[in-house]
Short mmCIF file of C-alpha atoms in Angstrom, two decimals:
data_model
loop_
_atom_site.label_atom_id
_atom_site.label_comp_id
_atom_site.label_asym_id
_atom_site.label_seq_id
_atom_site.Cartn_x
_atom_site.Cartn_y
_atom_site.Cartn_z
CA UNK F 13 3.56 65.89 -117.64
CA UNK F 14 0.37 65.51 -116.22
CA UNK F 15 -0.03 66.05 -112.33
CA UNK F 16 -1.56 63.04 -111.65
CA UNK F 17 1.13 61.21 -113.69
CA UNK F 18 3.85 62.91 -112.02
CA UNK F 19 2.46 61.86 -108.36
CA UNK F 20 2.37 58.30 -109.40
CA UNK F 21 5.95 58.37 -110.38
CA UNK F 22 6.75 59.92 -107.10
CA UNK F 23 5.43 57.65 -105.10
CA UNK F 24 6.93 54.61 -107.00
CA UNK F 25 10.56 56.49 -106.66
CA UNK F 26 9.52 56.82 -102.95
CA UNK F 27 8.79 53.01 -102.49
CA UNK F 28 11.74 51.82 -104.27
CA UNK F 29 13.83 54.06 -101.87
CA UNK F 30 12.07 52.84 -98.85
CA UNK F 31 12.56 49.37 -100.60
CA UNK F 32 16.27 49.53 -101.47
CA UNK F 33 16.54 50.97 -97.74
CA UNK F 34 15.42 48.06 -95.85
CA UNK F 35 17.12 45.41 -98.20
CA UNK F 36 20.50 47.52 -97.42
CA UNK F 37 19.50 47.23 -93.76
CA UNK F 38 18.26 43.80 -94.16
CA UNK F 39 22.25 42.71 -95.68
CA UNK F 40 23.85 44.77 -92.84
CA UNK F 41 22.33 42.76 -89.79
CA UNK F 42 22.54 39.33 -91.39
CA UNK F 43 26.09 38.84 -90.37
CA UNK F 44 25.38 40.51 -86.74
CA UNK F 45 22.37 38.08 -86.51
CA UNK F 46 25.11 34.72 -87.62
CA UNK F 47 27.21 36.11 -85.29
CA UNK F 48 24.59 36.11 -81.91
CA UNK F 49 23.67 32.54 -83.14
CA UNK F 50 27.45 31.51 -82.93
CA UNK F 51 27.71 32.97 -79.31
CA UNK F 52 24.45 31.31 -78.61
CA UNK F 53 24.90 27.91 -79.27
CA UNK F 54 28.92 28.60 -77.75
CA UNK F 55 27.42 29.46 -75.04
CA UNK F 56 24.87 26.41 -74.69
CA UNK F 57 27.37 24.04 -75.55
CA UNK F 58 30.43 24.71 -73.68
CA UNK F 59 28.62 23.72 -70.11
CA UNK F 60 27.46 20.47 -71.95
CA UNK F 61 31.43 20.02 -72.70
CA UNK F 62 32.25 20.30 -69.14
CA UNK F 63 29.45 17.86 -68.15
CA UNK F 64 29.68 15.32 -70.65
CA UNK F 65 33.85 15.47 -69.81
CA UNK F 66 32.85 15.27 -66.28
CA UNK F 67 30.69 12.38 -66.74
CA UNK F 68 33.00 10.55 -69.20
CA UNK F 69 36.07 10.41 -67.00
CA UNK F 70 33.81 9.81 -63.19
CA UNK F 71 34.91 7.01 -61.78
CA UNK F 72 33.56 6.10 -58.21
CA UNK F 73 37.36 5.03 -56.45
CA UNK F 74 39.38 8.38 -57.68
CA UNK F 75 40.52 10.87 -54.66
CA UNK F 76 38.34 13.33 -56.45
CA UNK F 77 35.32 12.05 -54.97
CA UNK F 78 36.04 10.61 -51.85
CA UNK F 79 37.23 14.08 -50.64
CA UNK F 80 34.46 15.86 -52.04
CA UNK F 81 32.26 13.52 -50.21
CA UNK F 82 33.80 13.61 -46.78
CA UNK F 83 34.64 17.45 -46.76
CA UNK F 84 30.40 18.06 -47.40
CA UNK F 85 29.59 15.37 -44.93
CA UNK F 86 31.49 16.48 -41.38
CA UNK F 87 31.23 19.66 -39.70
CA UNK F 88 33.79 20.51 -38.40
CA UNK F 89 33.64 22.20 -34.90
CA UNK F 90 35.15 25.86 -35.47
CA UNK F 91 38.28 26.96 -33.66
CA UNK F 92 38.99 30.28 -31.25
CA UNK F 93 42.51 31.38 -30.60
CA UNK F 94 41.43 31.38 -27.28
CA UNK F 95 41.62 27.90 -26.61
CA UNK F 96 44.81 27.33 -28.20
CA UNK F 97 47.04 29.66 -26.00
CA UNK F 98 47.75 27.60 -22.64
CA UNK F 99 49.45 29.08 -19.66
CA UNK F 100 52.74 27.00 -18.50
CA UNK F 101 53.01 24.25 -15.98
CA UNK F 102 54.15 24.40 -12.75
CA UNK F 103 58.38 23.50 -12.29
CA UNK F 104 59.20 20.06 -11.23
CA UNK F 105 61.96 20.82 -9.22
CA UNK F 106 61.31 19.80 -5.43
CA UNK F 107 62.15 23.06 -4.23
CA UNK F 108 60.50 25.74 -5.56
CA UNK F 109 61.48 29.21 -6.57
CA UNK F 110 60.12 32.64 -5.71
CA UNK F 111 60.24 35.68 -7.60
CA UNK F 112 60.12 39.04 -5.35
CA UNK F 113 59.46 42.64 -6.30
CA UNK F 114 60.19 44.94 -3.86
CA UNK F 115 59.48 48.65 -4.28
CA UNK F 116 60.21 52.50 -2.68
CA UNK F 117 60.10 55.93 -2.88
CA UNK F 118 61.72 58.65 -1.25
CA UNK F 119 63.86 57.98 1.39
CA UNK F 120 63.28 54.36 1.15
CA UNK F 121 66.86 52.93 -0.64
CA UNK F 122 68.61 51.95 2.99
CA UNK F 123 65.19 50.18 3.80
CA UNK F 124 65.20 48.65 0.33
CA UNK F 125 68.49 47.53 0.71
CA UNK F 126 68.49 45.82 4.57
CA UNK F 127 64.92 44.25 3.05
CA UNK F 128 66.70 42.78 0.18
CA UNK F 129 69.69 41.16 2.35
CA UNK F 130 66.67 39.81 4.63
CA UNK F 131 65.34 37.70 1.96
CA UNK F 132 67.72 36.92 -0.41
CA UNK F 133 68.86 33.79 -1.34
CA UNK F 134 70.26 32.49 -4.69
CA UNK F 135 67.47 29.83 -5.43
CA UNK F 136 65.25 33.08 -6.31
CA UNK F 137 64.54 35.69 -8.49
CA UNK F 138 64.54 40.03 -7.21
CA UNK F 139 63.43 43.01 -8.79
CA UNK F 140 64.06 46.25 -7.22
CA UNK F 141 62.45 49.50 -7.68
CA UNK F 142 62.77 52.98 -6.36
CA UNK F 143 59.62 54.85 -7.84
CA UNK F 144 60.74 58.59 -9.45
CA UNK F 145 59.80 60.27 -6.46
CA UNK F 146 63.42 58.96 -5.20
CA UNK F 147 65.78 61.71 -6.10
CA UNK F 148 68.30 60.03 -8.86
CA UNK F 149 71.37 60.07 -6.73
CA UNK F 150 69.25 57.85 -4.54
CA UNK F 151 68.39 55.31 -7.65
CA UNK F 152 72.03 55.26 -8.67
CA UNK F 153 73.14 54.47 -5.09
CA UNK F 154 70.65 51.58 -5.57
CA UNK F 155 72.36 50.13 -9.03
CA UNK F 156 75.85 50.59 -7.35
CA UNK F 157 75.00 48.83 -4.44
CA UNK F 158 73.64 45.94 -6.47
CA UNK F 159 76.26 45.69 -9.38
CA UNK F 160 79.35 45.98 -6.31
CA UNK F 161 77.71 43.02 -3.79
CA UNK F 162 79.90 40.41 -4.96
CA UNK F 163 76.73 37.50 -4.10
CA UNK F 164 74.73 39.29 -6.45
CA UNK F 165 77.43 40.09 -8.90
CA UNK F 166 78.05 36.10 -8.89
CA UNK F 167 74.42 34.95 -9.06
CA UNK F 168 73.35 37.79 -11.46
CA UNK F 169 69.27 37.13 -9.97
CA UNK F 170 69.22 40.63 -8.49
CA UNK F 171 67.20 43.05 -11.14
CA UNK F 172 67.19 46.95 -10.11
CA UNK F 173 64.09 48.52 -12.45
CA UNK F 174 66.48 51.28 -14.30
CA UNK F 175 63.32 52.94 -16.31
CA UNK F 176 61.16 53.97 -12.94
CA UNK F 177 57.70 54.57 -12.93
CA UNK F 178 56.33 57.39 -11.03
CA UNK F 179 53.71 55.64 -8.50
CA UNK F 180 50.85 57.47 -6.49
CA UNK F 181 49.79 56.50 -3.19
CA UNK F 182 46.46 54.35 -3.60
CA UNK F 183 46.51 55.40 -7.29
CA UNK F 184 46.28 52.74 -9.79
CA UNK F 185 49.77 53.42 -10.71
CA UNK F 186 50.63 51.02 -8.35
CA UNK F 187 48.76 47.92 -10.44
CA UNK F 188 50.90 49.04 -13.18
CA UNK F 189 54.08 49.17 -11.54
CA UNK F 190 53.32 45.45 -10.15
CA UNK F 191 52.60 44.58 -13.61
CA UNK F 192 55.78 45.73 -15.17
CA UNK F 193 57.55 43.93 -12.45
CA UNK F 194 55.87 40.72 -13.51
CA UNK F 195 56.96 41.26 -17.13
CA UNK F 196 60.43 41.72 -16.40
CA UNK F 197 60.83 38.62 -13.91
CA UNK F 198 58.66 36.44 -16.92
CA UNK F 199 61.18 37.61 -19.51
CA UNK F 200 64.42 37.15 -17.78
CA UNK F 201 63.81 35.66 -14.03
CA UNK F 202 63.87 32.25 -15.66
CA UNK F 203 61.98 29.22 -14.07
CA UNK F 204 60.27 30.64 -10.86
CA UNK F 205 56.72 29.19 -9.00
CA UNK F 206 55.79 32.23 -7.13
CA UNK F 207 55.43 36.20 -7.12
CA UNK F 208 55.76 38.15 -4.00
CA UNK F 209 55.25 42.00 -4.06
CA UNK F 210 56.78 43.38 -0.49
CA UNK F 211 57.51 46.91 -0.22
CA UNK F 212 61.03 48.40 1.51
CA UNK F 213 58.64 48.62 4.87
CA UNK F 214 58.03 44.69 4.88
CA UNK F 215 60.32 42.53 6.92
CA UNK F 216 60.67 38.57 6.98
CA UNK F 217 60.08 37.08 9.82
CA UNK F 218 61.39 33.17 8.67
CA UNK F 219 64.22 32.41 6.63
CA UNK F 220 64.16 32.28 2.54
CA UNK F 221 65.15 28.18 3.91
CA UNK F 222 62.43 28.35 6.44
CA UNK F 223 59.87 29.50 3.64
CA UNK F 224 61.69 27.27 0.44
CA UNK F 225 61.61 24.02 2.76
CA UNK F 226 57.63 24.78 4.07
CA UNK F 227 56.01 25.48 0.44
CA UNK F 228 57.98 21.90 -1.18
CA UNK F 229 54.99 20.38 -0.35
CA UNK F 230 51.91 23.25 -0.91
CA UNK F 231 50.70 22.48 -4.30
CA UNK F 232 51.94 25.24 -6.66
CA UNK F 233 49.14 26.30 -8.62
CA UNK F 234 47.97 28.18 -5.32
CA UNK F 235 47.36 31.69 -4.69
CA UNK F 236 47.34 33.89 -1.84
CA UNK F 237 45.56 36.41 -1.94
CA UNK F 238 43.40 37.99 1.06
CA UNK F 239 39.69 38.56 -0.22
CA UNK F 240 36.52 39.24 -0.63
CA UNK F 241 33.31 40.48 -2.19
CA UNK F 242 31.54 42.16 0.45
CA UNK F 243 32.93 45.77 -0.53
CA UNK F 244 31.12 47.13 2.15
CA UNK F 245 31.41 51.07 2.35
CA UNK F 246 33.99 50.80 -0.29
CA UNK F 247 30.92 50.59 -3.16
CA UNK F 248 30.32 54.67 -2.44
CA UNK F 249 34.06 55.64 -1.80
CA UNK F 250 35.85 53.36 -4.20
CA UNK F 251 33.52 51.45 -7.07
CA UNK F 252 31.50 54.47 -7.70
CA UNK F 253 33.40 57.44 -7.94
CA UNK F 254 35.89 58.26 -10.50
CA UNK F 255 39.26 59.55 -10.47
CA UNK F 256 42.40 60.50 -12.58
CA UNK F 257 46.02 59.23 -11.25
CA UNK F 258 48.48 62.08 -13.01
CA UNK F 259 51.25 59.49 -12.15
CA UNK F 260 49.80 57.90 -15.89
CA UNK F 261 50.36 61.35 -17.83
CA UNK F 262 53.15 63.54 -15.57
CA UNK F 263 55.92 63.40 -14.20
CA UNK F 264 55.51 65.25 -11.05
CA UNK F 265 54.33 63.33 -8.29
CA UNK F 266 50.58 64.53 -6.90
CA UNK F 267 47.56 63.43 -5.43
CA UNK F 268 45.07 61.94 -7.36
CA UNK F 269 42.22 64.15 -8.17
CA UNK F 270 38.28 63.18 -8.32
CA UNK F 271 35.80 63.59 -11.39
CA UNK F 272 31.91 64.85 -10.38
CA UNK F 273 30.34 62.30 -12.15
CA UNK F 274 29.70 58.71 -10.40
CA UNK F 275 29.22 55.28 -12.09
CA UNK F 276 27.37 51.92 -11.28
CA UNK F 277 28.76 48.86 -10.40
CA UNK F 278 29.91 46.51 -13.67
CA UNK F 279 27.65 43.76 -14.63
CA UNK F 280 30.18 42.00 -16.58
CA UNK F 281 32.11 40.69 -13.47
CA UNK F 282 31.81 40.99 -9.74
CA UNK F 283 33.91 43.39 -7.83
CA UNK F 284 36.34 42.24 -4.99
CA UNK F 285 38.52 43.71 -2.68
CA UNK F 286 41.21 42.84 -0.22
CA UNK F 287 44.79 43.20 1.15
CA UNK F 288 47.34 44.95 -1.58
CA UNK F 289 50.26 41.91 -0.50
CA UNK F 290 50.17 38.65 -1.96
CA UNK F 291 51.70 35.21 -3.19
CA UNK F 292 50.43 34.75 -7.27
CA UNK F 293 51.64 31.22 -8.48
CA UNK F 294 53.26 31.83 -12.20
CA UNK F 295 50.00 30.81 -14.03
CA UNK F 296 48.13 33.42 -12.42
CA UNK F 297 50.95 35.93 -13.45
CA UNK F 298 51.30 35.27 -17.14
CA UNK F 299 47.30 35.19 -17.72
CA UNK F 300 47.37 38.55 -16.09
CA UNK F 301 49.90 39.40 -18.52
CA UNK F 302 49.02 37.81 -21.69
CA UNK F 303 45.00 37.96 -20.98
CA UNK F 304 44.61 35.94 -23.90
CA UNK F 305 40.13 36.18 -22.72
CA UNK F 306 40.83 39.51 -22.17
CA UNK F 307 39.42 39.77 -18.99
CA UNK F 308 42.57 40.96 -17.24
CA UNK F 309 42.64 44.33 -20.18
CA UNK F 310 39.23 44.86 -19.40
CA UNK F 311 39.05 44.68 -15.46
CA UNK F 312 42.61 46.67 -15.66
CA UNK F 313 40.55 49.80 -17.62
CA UNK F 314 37.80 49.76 -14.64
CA UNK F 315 40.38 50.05 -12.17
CA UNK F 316 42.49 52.82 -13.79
CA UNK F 317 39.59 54.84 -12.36
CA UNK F 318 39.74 53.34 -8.95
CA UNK F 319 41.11 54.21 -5.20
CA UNK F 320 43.43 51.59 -3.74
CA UNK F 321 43.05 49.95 -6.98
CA UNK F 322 45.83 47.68 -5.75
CA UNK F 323 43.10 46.11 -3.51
CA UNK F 324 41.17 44.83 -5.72
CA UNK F 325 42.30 44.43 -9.21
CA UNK F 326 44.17 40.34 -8.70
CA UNK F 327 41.38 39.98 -6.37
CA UNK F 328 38.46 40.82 -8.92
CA UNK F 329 40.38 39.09 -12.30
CA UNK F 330 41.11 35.60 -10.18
CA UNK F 331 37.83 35.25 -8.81
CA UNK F 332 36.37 35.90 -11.84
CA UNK F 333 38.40 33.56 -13.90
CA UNK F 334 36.77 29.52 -13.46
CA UNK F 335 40.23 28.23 -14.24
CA UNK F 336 41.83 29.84 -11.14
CA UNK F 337 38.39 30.92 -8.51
CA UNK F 338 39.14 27.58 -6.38
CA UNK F 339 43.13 27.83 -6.22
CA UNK F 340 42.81 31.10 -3.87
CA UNK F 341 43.98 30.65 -0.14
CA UNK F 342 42.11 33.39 1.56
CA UNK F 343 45.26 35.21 3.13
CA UNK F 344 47.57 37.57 2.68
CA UNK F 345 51.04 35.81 4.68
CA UNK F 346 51.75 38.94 6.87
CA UNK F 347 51.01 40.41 10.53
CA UNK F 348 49.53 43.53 10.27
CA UNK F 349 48.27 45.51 13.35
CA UNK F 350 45.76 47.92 11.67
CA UNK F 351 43.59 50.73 12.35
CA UNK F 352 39.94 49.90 13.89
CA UNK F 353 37.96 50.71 12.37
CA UNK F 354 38.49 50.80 9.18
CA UNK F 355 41.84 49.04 8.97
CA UNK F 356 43.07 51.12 6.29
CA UNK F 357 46.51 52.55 7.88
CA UNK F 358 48.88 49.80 9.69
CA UNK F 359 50.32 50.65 12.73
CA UNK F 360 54.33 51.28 13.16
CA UNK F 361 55.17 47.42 14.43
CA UNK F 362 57.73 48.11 17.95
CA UNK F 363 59.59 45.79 20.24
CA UNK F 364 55.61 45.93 21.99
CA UNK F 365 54.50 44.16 18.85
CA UNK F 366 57.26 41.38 18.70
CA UNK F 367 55.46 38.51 20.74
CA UNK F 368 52.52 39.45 18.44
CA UNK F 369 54.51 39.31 15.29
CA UNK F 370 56.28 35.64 16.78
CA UNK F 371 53.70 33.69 17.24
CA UNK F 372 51.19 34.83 14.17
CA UNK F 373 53.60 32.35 12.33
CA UNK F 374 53.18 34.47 9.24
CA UNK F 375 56.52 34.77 6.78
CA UNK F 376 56.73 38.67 6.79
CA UNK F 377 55.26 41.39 8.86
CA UNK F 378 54.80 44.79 8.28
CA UNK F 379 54.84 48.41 8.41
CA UNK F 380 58.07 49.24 9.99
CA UNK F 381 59.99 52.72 10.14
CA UNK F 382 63.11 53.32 8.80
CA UNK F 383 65.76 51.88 11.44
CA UNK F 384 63.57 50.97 13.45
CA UNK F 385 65.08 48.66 16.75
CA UNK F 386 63.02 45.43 16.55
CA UNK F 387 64.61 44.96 13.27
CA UNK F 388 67.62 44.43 14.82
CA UNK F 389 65.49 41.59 17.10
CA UNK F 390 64.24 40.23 14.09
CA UNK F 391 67.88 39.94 12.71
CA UNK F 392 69.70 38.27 16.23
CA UNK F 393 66.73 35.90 17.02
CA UNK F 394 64.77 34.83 13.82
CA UNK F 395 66.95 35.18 10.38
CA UNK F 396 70.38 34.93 12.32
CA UNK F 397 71.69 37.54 9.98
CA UNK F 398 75.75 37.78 9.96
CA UNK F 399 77.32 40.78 10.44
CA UNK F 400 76.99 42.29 6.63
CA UNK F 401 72.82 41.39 6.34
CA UNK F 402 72.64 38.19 4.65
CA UNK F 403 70.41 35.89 6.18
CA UNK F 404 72.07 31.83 7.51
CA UNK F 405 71.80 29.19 4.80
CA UNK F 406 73.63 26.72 4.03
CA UNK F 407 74.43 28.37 0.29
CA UNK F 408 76.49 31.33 2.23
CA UNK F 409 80.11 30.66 3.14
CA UNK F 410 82.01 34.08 4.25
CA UNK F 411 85.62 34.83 3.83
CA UNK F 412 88.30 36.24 5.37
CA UNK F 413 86.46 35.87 8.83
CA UNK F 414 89.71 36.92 10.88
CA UNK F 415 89.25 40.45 9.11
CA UNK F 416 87.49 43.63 10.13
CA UNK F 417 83.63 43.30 9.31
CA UNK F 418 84.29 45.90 6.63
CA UNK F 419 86.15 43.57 4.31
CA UNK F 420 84.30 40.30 4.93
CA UNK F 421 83.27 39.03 1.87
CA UNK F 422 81.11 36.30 0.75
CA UNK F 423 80.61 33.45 -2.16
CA UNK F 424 77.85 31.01 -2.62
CA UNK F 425 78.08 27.41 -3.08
CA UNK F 426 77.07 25.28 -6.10
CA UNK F 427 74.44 23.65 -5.10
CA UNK F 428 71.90 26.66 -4.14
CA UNK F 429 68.98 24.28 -3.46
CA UNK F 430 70.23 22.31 -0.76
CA UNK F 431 68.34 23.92 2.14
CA UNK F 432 68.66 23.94 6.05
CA UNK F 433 65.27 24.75 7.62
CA UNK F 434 65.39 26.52 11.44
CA UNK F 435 63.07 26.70 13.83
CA UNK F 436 60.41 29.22 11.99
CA UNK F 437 59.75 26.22 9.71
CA UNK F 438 58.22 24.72 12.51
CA UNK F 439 56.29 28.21 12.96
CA UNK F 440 55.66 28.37 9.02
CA UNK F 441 54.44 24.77 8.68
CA UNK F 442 52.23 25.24 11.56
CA UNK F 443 50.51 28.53 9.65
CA UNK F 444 50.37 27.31 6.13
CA UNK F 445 48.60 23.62 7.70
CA UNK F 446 46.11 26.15 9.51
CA UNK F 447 45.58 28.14 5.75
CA UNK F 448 44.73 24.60 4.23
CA UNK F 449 42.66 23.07 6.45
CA UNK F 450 39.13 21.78 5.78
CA UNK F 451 37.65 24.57 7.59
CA UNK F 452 39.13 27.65 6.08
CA UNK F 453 40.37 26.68 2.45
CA UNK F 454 37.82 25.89 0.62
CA UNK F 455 35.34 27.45 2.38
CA UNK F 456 36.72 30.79 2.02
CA UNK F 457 37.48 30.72 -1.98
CA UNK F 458 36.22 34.08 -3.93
CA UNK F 459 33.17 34.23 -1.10
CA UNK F 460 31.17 36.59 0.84
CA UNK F 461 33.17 35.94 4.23
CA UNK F 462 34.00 39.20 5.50
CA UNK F 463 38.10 40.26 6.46
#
């Protein structure tokens, strides 16, 4: 065959190849093409479905719409958690109810004890603590005293802390300790208006009647609490430097030791400072322990860094707080005779100091030694204290009178809030009147007036 002739023939082989080719190709994507178009116009109808079915069964009274309608028309304002936790009321009973912690160390469980007696009376709540610095044979004499006293067997409102906390002297240890005391008279002291922290070197000076009968009528969302803002000196050797209480981490009792670095005073709240002895109504108490703002956490971290934080932790939280600035009475319901300058140590109170102590009018009074004599004055002429410790009230009847002192024994009436005021209600009244007055309540509320 001819070469030309034989290209030609090639080339039309070729083209019918190429030809055949693309009508193969041209058969395989027709059904992939049908298919896209089915998906396609799926696609576009289905949302014309759901409109037109929409449409077709609208109908301007159904539920459907009215809610739709209001839900996009109001905003509602949003809610915090914050707002919906509330603190308790105050108790409606006319006579109200206090709850005492009173703490030791070392030495301190006789003190504890004749302190206890002193102000006991069935109307209120106690909790008792001897810090671990009190060997345990002296914490065990503690609990047996408590669980054999037939009064506070019967009444069951006497609380001895069994799990001690190791406390440091002007650590912040101290705060804590308080705190735990709080918890444990919120969970299981019932009902009570008041918290009193007193140590085994306090002493009343007025009956629990005197003092029950005098704050019936002192509104009980009150607080006192002796302080202030003007920190004074206490900016360079408390708010600025740092320290570490090992009472937090050990178990050994020791000082607390300092850090080199210093810090500036917080922005977020104002610092305050003031006497480590106080009267906290129960709303005060559980938003220090709930601190549902969180201001109490956050002031308590500062102050686990701080000297003497005891004097100035309540202080700085309350007067920082605008639900409970203005409820503060400026005063801390003891006689002290302190140091001066600086009136950081107390003096030993004597038979020298009891005129003094008399006629402040103030419920307790303290530092006193361990047996000291003018307790025994205290006793005779103010409390009336029988022969076994427990102050006169009309809730105490003793038995078995005729015997030797060492088996009297005592039981308590029903009716616990029937009071009989003495004569330091007069004294009391007098004091509190003075606390509430136009000229030093509200004057003196979470201000600059020096102590």
């Amino acid at each position: 065959m001819p070469l030309e002739l034989e290209h030609c023939t090639n080339n039309a082989n070729r083209t019918s190849i190429i030809h055949n080719n693309k009508v193969m190709d041209l058969s395989n994507r027709i059904p992939q093409i049908q298919k896209r178009k089915k998906w396609f116009f799926l696609l576009v109808l289905l949302p014309l479905l759901v409109l037109l079915s929409l449409f077709t069964s609208y109908n301007s009274k159904t539920q459907f719409y009215k809610t739709s309608f209001n839900q996009n028309s109001v905003l509602k304002t949003p809610e915090f958690v914050e707002t919906k936790m509330r603190i308790s009321g105050t108790s409606k009973n006319s006579v109200p109810k206090i709850a005492y912690l009173i703490s030791g160390s070392r030495g301190d469980g006789d003190s504890l004890k004749r302190t206890l007696k002193a102000l006991y009376h069935p109307w209120n709540q106690y909790a008792v603590h001897l810090d671990l610095e009190a060997p345990p044979d002296e914490r065990l004499d503690l609990m047996d005293f408590v669980e054999k006293e037939s009064v506070f067997r019967e009444v069951g409102n006497v609380r001895v802390v069994a799990k001690s906390n190791l406390v440091t002297y002007r650590g912040p240890t101290m705060v804590s300790n308080t705190l735990h005391a709080m918890a444990i008279l919120l969970k299981e002291g019932g009902s009570w208006d008041w918290f009193i922290n007193l140590s085994a070197s306090d002493y009343p000076l007025v009956t629990q009647d005197d003092l029950l009968h005098v704050l019936s009528s002192v509104p009980r969302e009150l607080n006192f609490i002796e302080h202030t803002s003007d920190i004074g000196w206490k900016e360079f050797q408390r708010a600025r430097p740092i320290l570490i209480d090992p009472g937090f981490y050990s178990s050994q009792k020791s000082d607390v030791f300092w850090v080199p670095e210093k810090r500036g005073l917080p922005t977020a709240f104002k610092l305050y400072t003031g006497s480590a002895w106080m009267m906290l109504s129960r709303p005060f108490v559980e938003y220090c322990i709930w601190g549902w703002d969180n201001l109490p956490r956050t002031v308590l971290m500062y102050y686990a860094n701080f000297l003497s934080s005891p004097e100035g932790y309540f202080h700085t939280v309350i007067c920082n707080v605008e639900e409970f600035k203005n409820t503060t009475v400026n005063h801390d319901l003891h006689f002290i005779s302190w140091d001066n300058p600086p009136k950081q140590h107390p003096h030993f109170l004597t038979f020298e100091d009891y005129d003094r102590m008399v006629n402040s009018n103030a419920p307790f009074a303290r530092k006193f030694g361990r047996k000291e004599a003018v307790l025994d004055k205290i006793d005779s002429e103010l409390l009336r204290s029988n022969a076994n410790g427990f102050v006169h009230g009309k809730w105490l009847v003793t038995e078995n009178e005729n015997d030797t002192v060492g088996s009297l024994s005592f039981r308590v009436i029903n009716n616990t809030s029937e009071i009989q005021p003495g004569p330091g209600a007069n004294r009391l009244k007098s004091f509190v009147e003075k606390l509430l007055s136009k000229e030093n309540f509200h004057p003196r509320q979470c201000t600059l007036v020096k102590l």
